[in-house]
Tab-separated table of C-alpha atoms in Angstrom:
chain	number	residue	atom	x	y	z
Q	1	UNK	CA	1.626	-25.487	17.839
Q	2	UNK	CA	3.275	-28.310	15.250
Q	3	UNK	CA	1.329	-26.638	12.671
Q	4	UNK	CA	4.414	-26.187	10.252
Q	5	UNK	CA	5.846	-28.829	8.254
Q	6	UNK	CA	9.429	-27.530	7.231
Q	7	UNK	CA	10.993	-29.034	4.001
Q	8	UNK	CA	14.455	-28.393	3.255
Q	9	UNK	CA	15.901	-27.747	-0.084
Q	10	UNK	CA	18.841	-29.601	-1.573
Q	11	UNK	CA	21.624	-28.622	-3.949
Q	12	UNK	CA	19.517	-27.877	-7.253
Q	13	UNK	CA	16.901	-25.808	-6.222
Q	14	UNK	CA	16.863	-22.090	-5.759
Q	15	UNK	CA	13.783	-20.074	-3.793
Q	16	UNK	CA	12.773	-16.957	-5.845
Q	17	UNK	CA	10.804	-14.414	-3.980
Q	18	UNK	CA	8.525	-12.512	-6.756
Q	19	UNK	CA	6.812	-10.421	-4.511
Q	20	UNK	CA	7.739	-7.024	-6.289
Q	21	UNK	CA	7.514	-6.341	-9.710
Q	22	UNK	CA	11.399	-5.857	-9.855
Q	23	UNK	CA	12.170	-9.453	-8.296
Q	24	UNK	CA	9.450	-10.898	-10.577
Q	25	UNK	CA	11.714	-9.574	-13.684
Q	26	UNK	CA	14.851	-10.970	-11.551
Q	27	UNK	CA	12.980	-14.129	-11.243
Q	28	UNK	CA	12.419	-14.492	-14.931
Q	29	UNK	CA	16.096	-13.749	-15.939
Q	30	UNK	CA	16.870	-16.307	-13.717
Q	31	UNK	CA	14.836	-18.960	-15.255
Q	32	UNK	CA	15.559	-17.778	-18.497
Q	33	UNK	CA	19.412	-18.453	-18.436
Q	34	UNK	CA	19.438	-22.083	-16.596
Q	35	UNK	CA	17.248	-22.803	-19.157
Q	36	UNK	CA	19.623	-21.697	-22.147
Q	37	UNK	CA	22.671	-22.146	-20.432
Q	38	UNK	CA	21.693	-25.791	-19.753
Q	39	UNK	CA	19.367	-27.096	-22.349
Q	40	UNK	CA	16.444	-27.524	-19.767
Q	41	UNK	CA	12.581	-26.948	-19.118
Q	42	UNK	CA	12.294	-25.344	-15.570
Q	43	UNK	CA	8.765	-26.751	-14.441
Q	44	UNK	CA	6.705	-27.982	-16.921
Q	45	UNK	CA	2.930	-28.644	-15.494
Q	46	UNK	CA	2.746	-31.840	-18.261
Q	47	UNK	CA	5.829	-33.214	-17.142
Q	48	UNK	CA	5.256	-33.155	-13.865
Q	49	UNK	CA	1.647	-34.866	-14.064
Q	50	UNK	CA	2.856	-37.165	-16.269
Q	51	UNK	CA	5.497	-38.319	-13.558
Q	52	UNK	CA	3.346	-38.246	-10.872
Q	53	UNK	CA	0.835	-40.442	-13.069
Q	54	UNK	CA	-1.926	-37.489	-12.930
Q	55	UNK	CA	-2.515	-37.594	-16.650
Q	56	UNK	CA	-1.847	-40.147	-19.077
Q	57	UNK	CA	0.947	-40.659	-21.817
Q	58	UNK	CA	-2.177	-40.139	-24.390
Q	59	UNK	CA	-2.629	-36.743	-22.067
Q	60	UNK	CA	0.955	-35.684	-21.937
Q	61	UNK	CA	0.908	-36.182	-26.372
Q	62	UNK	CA	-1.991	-34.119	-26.606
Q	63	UNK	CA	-0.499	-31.360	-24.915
Q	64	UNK	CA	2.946	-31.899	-26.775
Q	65	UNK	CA	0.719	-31.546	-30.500
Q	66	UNK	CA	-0.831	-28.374	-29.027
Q	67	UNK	CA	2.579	-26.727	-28.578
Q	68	UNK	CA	4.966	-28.531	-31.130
Q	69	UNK	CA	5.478	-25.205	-32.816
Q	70	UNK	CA	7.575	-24.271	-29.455
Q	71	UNK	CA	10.733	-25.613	-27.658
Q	72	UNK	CA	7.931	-26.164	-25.006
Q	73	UNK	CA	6.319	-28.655	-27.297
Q	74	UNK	CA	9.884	-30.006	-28.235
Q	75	UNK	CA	10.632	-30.681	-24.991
Q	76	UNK	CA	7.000	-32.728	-24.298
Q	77	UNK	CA	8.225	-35.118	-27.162
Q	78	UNK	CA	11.291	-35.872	-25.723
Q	79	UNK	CA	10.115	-36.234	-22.448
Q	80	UNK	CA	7.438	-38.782	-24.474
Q	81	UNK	CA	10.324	-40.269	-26.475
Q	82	UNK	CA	11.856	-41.254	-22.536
Q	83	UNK	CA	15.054	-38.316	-23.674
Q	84	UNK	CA	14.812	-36.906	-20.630
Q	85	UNK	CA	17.207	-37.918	-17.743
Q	86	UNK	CA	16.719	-36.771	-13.616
């Protein structure tokens, strides 16, 4: 019916399935070591409307002051202070 619009995924990204409770704690393991392992933030709802210019860089330092206590927070300010590479 050409209903379906089909994206393919590149190197980079993985597909989690989370339906069960088991592969939601496999999920979050997951996430949990890229993010040590390499120093990252996997999906961060600022970041990513701050890219896509759905809030502002007044937004996006409001959000980093709310969590500064938190590498969450940390990572806002660099993402701010233009640290962050893609």
């Amino acid at each position: 019916m050409g209903k379906i619009d089909v994206k393919l995924l590149g190197r980079g990204y993985a597909w989690i399935d989370t339906g069960t409770v088991d592969s939601l704690v496999e999920a979050t393991e997951f996430v949990k070591t890229i993010q040590k392992r390499q120093g990252i933030v996997i999906s961060a709802p600022e970041e990513i409307a701050f890219i896509n210019n759905w809030i502002s860089k007044a937004d996006l330092i409001k959000s980093a002051k709310r969590y500064r206590n938190s590498l969450y927070g940390k990572h806002l300010l660099n993402v701010i202070e233009d640290k962050i590479r893609y």
